[in-house]
Amino acid sequence: MPENLRLVADLALILISAGVVTIIFKLLKQPLVLGYLVAGFLVGPHLHIFPTVTDVADVEVWSEIGIIFMMFGLGLEFSFKKLFSVGSKAFVTALLGIVGMMGVGVLLGFIMNWDVMQSIFLGGMLSMSSTAIIIKAFDDLKMKGESFVDLTMVVLIIQDIVAVVMMVLMSTVAASKNASPGKEMAMSIVKLIFFLILWFVTGIYLIPSFFRLAKNYINDENLLIISIGLCFGMVIFANKVGFSSALGAFVIGSILSETVESHRIEELTKSIKDLFGAIFFVSVGMMIDPAVLQQYWKLVLTLVLVTLIIKTLISVVAAVLAGANLEVSVKTGFTLSQIGEFAFIIASVGVSQGVMPAYIYPVIIASSVITTFTTPYWIRAGQPVYAFLCRKMNPSLLARIDEYTLLGKETHTKDWKSIITHSLPRVLVFSVISLALLLLVFDYVLPFVEQIELLQKLPKWLYSLIMAGSVVLLIAPFLYGIVYNNYKTRTLYSELVKQHKGNVLVITVWTIFRFLIAGFFVFSILVKFFSYTKWVIILISILVVLFVIFSNNTLRRFTFLESVFMKNLNAKDDK
């Protein structure tokens, strides 16, 4: 066979086998994901009953593209706005469950004499449930109207988000050979927050505006091309700044989910996502090695039992602590007891970085397959287990559990913390944008400007003044945003001062702190261009900040930028 047709032959074998096996699994009313895994096992290099794939390396490239499209699709179905709309019960249930299973995974790793990083990776794999399998089970069991389903679905969404972040942090720490992983992880978290805010704000400002301007010229064909181009572009950009392809694809998907074109994009890319997703899961199935499973069957059995028993118990306790009643908690806990698809991706990251042993891949796949098969039966078991607990538990204890709420009775009373929390998101966003602009100017724009012959002829003081003034004008709207109090903030401050005079001190300190942040950015600009003593530069920085605050031109620019951003952010809801 010609060399250039080898990949075509492999893809043909993968897709035909996947199609045949998934039809059989459809008839058996089993999840298609399991069919893909079985198809991969049948055509993989470890089983020679059927024709096998000839070039596994090429298939791995396609499977990487599969991960990209899966994460892109997940981003399209989710948005950052939803993070702020879900209740505290879901957040606490998800986070306590993840932390609990991470602890179990670390403990299990230590028992097996694994090092810290390997144990953390194991905990990450065990802590993720399967959104796809649970949704399929709910459909098959016709349970979508039950009370625990809403809590379970939001918990799954939060788990998916945490899984993306976990992959980024784990791959970053694993790739660096730093002797202090705690410091490396802390820096990774700061870096991740910085870029997430920057990408989200920039994306929401630019992409919906582009779609609105070009709406008369965009049809399904070029919308598909633009969307995939943005996806791959963000993947490359994320890799350039040290993050995974999966994160870049997820972020651009979540940004596009806020546009009015999100449903069209989701429909147009669904077939591509399904195609490459199938290739990914088939490639995962190809990694199943019967010899490894025979050697490590005890580990597989241990992971299955930990997932079915300990993960169920932790999820139930997490839901109870979050304030859900016992019935919802038990059913939610039994529903979340499987190892999800994200475990495959986390395992692949660990193996590719040389952190995890190669045998973990087939072991985690086998464990996931077994817990996937048990999922429908485990979901059904939730009701009889709840009935059993009701019979055996003390009625007063049962009543106290059902009456317990995470935050106590709802209250509308505001305290001094509201002063900070009300304006903190605005300060954080505008600080990130200001920092990003300064880095862009100092690292990329200035080296280019310094080559301009006309500017080279200017006196140094004049050149410095022009450049410093230009940069200050560039970030002035965002400095204004850091110190600005809108009408809601001013109203809140007035209420809190009437409530307690001591709140005046908090307002004053918080206001001074925001001025200091704005002054720091101006100070950084002036230090870059001038060599005066720091006290002189500090004084000038204060004067510049005051000028920015009281400048009508800065106010107009800030108002315009903010109005465009809010219009784009709410365009989908207003449609």
PDB file of C-alpha atoms in Angstrom, residues 101-126 170 173-174 181 185 299 303 346-347 349-351 353-360 364:
ATOM      1  CA  MET A 101     -11.641  11.865  46.289  1.00  0.00           C
ATOM      2  CA  MET A 102      -8.336  13.672  45.732  1.00  0.00           C
ATOM      3  CA  GLY A 103      -7.480  12.808  49.331  1.00  0.00           C
ATOM      4  CA  VAL A 104      -8.507   9.180  48.815  1.00  0.00           C
ATOM      5  CA  GLY A 105      -6.423   9.000  45.628  1.00  0.00           C
ATOM      6  CA  VAL A 106      -3.368  10.465  47.364  1.00  0.00           C
ATOM      7  CA  LEU A 107      -3.763   8.042  50.274  1.00  0.00           C
ATOM      8  CA  LEU A 108      -4.141   5.109  47.883  1.00  0.00           C
ATOM      9  CA  GLY A 109      -1.064   6.243  45.959  1.00  0.00           C
ATOM     10  CA  PHE A 110       0.980   6.407  49.157  1.00  0.00           C
ATOM     11  CA  ILE A 111      -0.165   2.890  50.073  1.00  0.00           C
ATOM     12  CA  MET A 112       1.164   1.718  46.684  1.00  0.00           C
ATOM     13  CA  ASN A 113       4.454   3.590  47.318  1.00  0.00           C
ATOM     14  CA  TRP A 114       3.817   6.133  44.545  1.00  0.00           C
ATOM     15  CA  ASP A 115       5.339   9.600  44.824  1.00  0.00           C
ATOM     16  CA  VAL A 116       3.315  12.738  45.566  1.00  0.00           C
ATOM     17  CA  MET A 117       2.725  13.780  41.944  1.00  0.00           C
ATOM     18  CA  GLN A 118       1.609  10.299  40.881  1.00  0.00           C
ATOM     19  CA  SER A 119      -0.779  10.170  43.842  1.00  0.00           C
ATOM     20  CA  ILE A 120      -2.245  13.581  42.947  1.00  0.00           C
ATOM     21  CA  PHE A 121      -2.826  12.439  39.369  1.00  0.00           C
ATOM     22  CA  LEU A 122      -4.583   9.312  40.664  1.00  0.00           C
ATOM     23  CA  GLY A 123      -6.801  11.444  42.894  1.00  0.00           C
ATOM     24  CA  GLY A 124      -7.650  13.681  39.945  1.00  0.00           C
ATOM     25  CA  MET A 125      -8.701  10.678  37.856  1.00  0.00           C
ATOM     26  CA  LEU A 126     -10.875   9.214  40.627  1.00  0.00           C
ATOM     27  CA  MET A 170      -1.038  19.136  36.690  1.00  0.00           C
ATOM     28  CA  VAL A 173       3.754  21.224  37.435  1.00  0.00           C
ATOM     29  CA  ALA A 174       4.635  17.883  35.833  1.00  0.00           C
ATOM     30  CA  PRO A 181       5.734  21.971  43.379  1.00  0.00           C
ATOM     31  CA  MET A 185       1.247  25.340  41.379  1.00  0.00           C
ATOM     32  CA  LEU A 299      -5.470  -2.519  41.162  1.00  0.00           C
ATOM     33  CA  LEU A 303     -10.219   1.347  41.922  1.00  0.00           C
ATOM     34  CA  ILE A 346      -5.660  13.238  32.829  1.00  0.00           C
ATOM     35  CA  ALA A 347      -4.037   9.809  32.473  1.00  0.00           C
ATOM     36  CA  VAL A 349      -1.244  13.931  30.387  1.00  0.00           C
ATOM     37  CA  GLY A 350       0.450  12.017  33.205  1.00  0.00           C
ATOM     38  CA  VAL A 351       1.850   9.325  30.905  1.00  0.00           C
ATOM     39  CA  GLN A 353       4.813  13.914  30.886  1.00  0.00           C
ATOM     40  CA  GLY A 354       6.500  10.823  32.302  1.00  0.00           C
ATOM     41  CA  VAL A 355       4.788  11.261  35.682  1.00  0.00           C
ATOM     42  CA  MET A 356       2.494   8.231  35.599  1.00  0.00           C
ATOM     43  CA  PRO A 357       3.528   4.656  34.753  1.00  0.00           C
ATOM     44  CA  ALA A 358       2.350   3.499  31.317  1.00  0.00           C
ATOM     45  CA  TYR A 359       0.169   0.721  32.764  1.00  0.00           C
ATOM     46  CA  ILE A 360      -2.162   3.275  34.425  1.00  0.00           C
ATOM     47  CA  ILE A 364      -8.018   3.388  34.460  1.00  0.00           C
TER      48      ILE A 364
END
